[in-house]
Coordinates of C-alpha atoms in Angstrom, one line a residue:
M22 CA -19.6 -193.7 20.6
S23 CA -21.9 -194.3 23.6
A24 CA -24.0 -197.4 24.3
L25 CA -27.6 -197.3 23.4
K26 CA -30.0 -196.2 26.1
I27 CA -32.9 -198.6 25.9
K28 CA -35.9 -198.0 28.1
K29 CA -37.1 -200.7 30.4
G30 CA -39.6 -203.1 28.8
S31 CA -38.4 -202.4 25.3
S32 CA -36.2 -204.6 23.1
K33 CA -32.9 -203.9 21.5
H34 CA -34.1 -206.0 18.5
S35 CA -35.6 -204.5 15.3
A36 CA -39.3 -204.0 15.1
Y37 CA -39.1 -205.8 11.8
N38 CA -39.0 -209.6 11.8
L39 CA -36.1 -210.3 9.5
R40 CA -36.1 -214.0 10.1
P41 CA -37.8 -216.1 7.4
N42 CA -41.0 -217.6 8.8
F43 CA -41.1 -220.4 6.2
S44 CA -42.7 -223.6 7.3
D45 CA -40.5 -226.7 7.3
V46 CA -43.5 -229.1 7.5
T47 CA -43.6 -231.4 4.5
E48 CA -47.1 -231.8 2.9
T49 CA -48.4 -234.1 0.2
H50 CA -50.2 -232.3 -2.7
T51 CA -52.1 -233.6 -5.7
L52 CA -51.6 -231.3 -8.8
A53 CA -53.8 -231.6 -11.9
V54 CA -52.1 -230.0 -14.9
L55 CA -53.8 -229.6 -18.3
V56 CA -51.3 -229.4 -21.2
E57 CA -51.1 -229.6 -24.9
N58 CA -50.8 -233.2 -26.1
E59 CA -47.6 -232.8 -28.1
P60 CA -44.2 -234.4 -28.1
G61 CA -41.8 -233.2 -25.3
V62 CA -44.4 -231.7 -23.0
L63 CA -44.2 -234.5 -20.4
A64 CA -40.4 -234.3 -20.5
R65 CA -40.5 -230.6 -19.9
V66 CA -42.9 -231.0 -16.9
I67 CA -40.8 -233.8 -15.4
G68 CA -37.6 -231.9 -16.1
L69 CA -38.9 -229.1 -13.9
F70 CA -39.1 -231.5 -11.0
S71 CA -35.8 -233.3 -11.6
G72 CA -33.9 -230.2 -12.3
R73 CA -34.8 -228.7 -9.0
G74 CA -34.6 -231.9 -6.9
Y75 CA -38.4 -232.3 -6.3
N76 CA -39.7 -235.8 -5.9
I77 CA -42.8 -237.2 -7.7
E78 CA -44.7 -239.7 -5.6
S79 CA -47.2 -240.6 -8.3
L80 CA -47.6 -239.6 -12.0
T81 CA -50.5 -240.4 -14.4
V82 CA -50.9 -239.0 -17.9
A83 CA -53.7 -239.4 -20.5
E84 CA -55.3 -237.5 -23.3
V85 CA -58.6 -236.1 -22.1
D86 CA -59.7 -234.1 -25.1
H87 CA -59.0 -235.7 -28.5
Q88 CA -60.3 -232.9 -30.6
G89 CA -58.6 -230.2 -28.5
H90 CA -55.4 -232.3 -28.2
L91 CA -55.2 -231.8 -24.4
S92 CA -53.8 -234.2 -21.9
R93 CA -54.1 -234.2 -18.1
I94 CA -51.1 -234.9 -15.9
T95 CA -51.8 -235.8 -12.3
I96 CA -48.8 -235.4 -10.1
V97 CA -48.6 -236.3 -6.4
T98 CA -45.6 -234.6 -4.8
K99 CA -44.3 -233.7 -1.3
G100 CA -42.8 -230.4 -0.2
T101 CA -43.1 -227.5 2.2
P102 CA -45.9 -225.0 1.4
Q103 CA -43.3 -222.7 -0.2
V104 CA -41.9 -225.4 -2.4
I105 CA -45.4 -226.4 -3.6
E106 CA -46.2 -222.8 -4.5
Q107 CA -42.9 -222.6 -6.4
I108 CA -43.8 -225.8 -8.3
K109 CA -47.2 -224.5 -9.2
A110 CA -45.8 -221.1 -10.4
Q111 CA -43.1 -222.8 -12.5
L112 CA -45.5 -225.2 -14.0
G113 CA -47.7 -222.3 -15.0
R114 CA -44.8 -220.7 -16.9
I115 CA -44.2 -223.7 -19.2
V116 CA -45.7 -222.7 -22.6
P117 CA -47.9 -225.7 -23.4
V118 CA -49.4 -225.7 -19.9
H119 CA -53.1 -224.5 -19.9
E120 CA -54.1 -224.9 -16.3
V121 CA -52.5 -225.9 -12.9
H122 CA -54.8 -226.9 -10.1
D123 CA -53.7 -227.9 -6.6
L124 CA -56.5 -230.4 -5.7
T125 CA -55.3 -230.6 -2.1
V126 CA -55.9 -226.8 -1.5
E127 CA -58.8 -226.1 -3.8
G128 CA -61.3 -228.2 -1.8
S129 CA -62.2 -231.8 -1.5
S130 CA -61.3 -234.2 -4.3
V131 CA -61.7 -237.8 -5.3
E132 CA -58.5 -239.8 -5.7
R133 CA -58.3 -243.4 -7.0
E134 CA -55.7 -245.8 -8.0
L135 CA -55.8 -249.2 -9.7
A136 CA -53.4 -251.9 -8.7
L137 CA -52.7 -255.5 -9.7
F138 CA -51.3 -257.9 -7.1
K139 CA -49.8 -261.3 -7.9
V140 CA -49.9 -263.6 -4.9
K141 CA -48.3 -267.1 -4.9
S142 CA -49.7 -269.3 -2.2
T143 CA -51.2 -272.7 -1.3
G144 CA -53.3 -274.2 1.4
D145 CA -54.5 -271.9 4.3
K146 CA -52.5 -268.9 3.0
R147 CA -54.4 -269.2 -0.3
V148 CA -57.8 -269.3 1.5
E149 CA -56.8 -266.3 3.6
A150 CA -55.7 -264.3 0.5
L151 CA -59.1 -264.9 -1.0
R152 CA -60.9 -264.0 2.2
L153 CA -58.9 -260.7 2.5
A154 CA -59.5 -259.9 -1.2
D155 CA -63.3 -260.3 -0.6
I156 CA -63.1 -257.9 2.4
F157 CA -61.2 -255.3 0.2
R158 CA -63.5 -255.9 -2.7
A159 CA -60.6 -257.0 -4.9
Q160 CA -61.4 -259.0 -8.0
V161 CA -59.6 -262.1 -9.1
V162 CA -58.6 -261.4 -12.7
D163 CA -56.3 -264.5 -13.1
S164 CA -55.9 -267.7 -11.3
T165 CA -53.6 -270.7 -11.5
L166 CA -53.1 -273.6 -9.2
E167 CA -50.2 -271.8 -7.5
S168 CA -51.2 -268.1 -7.8
F169 CA -53.8 -265.3 -8.1
V170 CA -53.8 -261.9 -9.7
F171 CA -56.0 -259.5 -7.8
Q172 CA -57.3 -256.2 -9.2
L173 CA -58.1 -253.5 -6.6
T174 CA -59.3 -249.9 -7.1
G175 CA -59.4 -247.4 -4.3
A176 CA -57.5 -244.6 -2.5
P177 CA -53.8 -245.0 -2.2
D178 CA -54.1 -245.9 1.5
K179 CA -56.4 -248.8 0.7
I180 CA -53.9 -250.1 -1.9
D181 CA -51.1 -249.8 0.6
A182 CA -53.1 -251.6 3.3
F183 CA -54.0 -254.5 1.0
A184 CA -50.3 -254.9 -0.1
D185 CA -49.2 -255.0 3.6
L186 CA -51.7 -257.8 4.3
M187 CA -50.8 -259.8 1.2
R188 CA -47.0 -259.7 1.8
P189 CA -47.0 -262.5 4.4
L190 CA -49.4 -264.5 2.3
G191 CA -47.1 -264.7 -0.7
L192 CA -47.2 -261.3 -2.5
I193 CA -44.6 -261.5 -5.3
E194 CA -45.4 -258.6 -7.6
I195 CA -47.4 -255.3 -7.7
A196 CA -48.3 -253.0 -10.6
R197 CA -49.9 -249.6 -9.8
T198 CA -51.3 -247.0 -12.1
G199 CA -50.7 -244.0 -10.0
V200 CA -53.3 -241.6 -8.7
A201 CA -56.1 -240.3 -10.9
A202 CA -57.9 -237.4 -9.2
L203 CA -60.8 -234.9 -9.8
A204 CA -62.2 -232.1 -7.7
R205 CA -65.6 -232.9 -6.1
G206 CA -68.7 -231.0 -7.2
A207 CA -69.7 -229.2 -10.3
G208 CA -66.7 -226.8 -10.5
A209 CA -63.7 -227.4 -12.6

């Protein structure tokens, strides 16, 4: 068999790109999932994530329609664009799931989280904690001679920033609700 005669300027490679052109960039996405409010649905949704090795950064669940028995699950997860698409497709195949919305892709959205911070401090650190709480518009919901409990509502980045500033001032405990999110505007 003779060697291929390839003209100058052409390539010996195929005209078809057989290499996968998947992105390996990890993105954070907020998914809103409307489901039947019945036993086992949350376990099935979470099982989809754990069974495939996907991580959940934040999870909130609440009934949103008492008469229609519907609950909204808001999930913040990370993955490549291909993984996110796979998650959405698999969520849509679960029987009690009515709708799956990727709020990150579908346009702008409002994301908020509630957090409680317990800070134990005295003297100047106590005064500084109160000053920072005022700047962040955190509310004091409990106070003793040794500690405060602050309540803060805002975007997850704001919650993280407040926690970082409170750590050297005596932060001893945090409770976070997870992200609640809605699409902006009149559309659903």
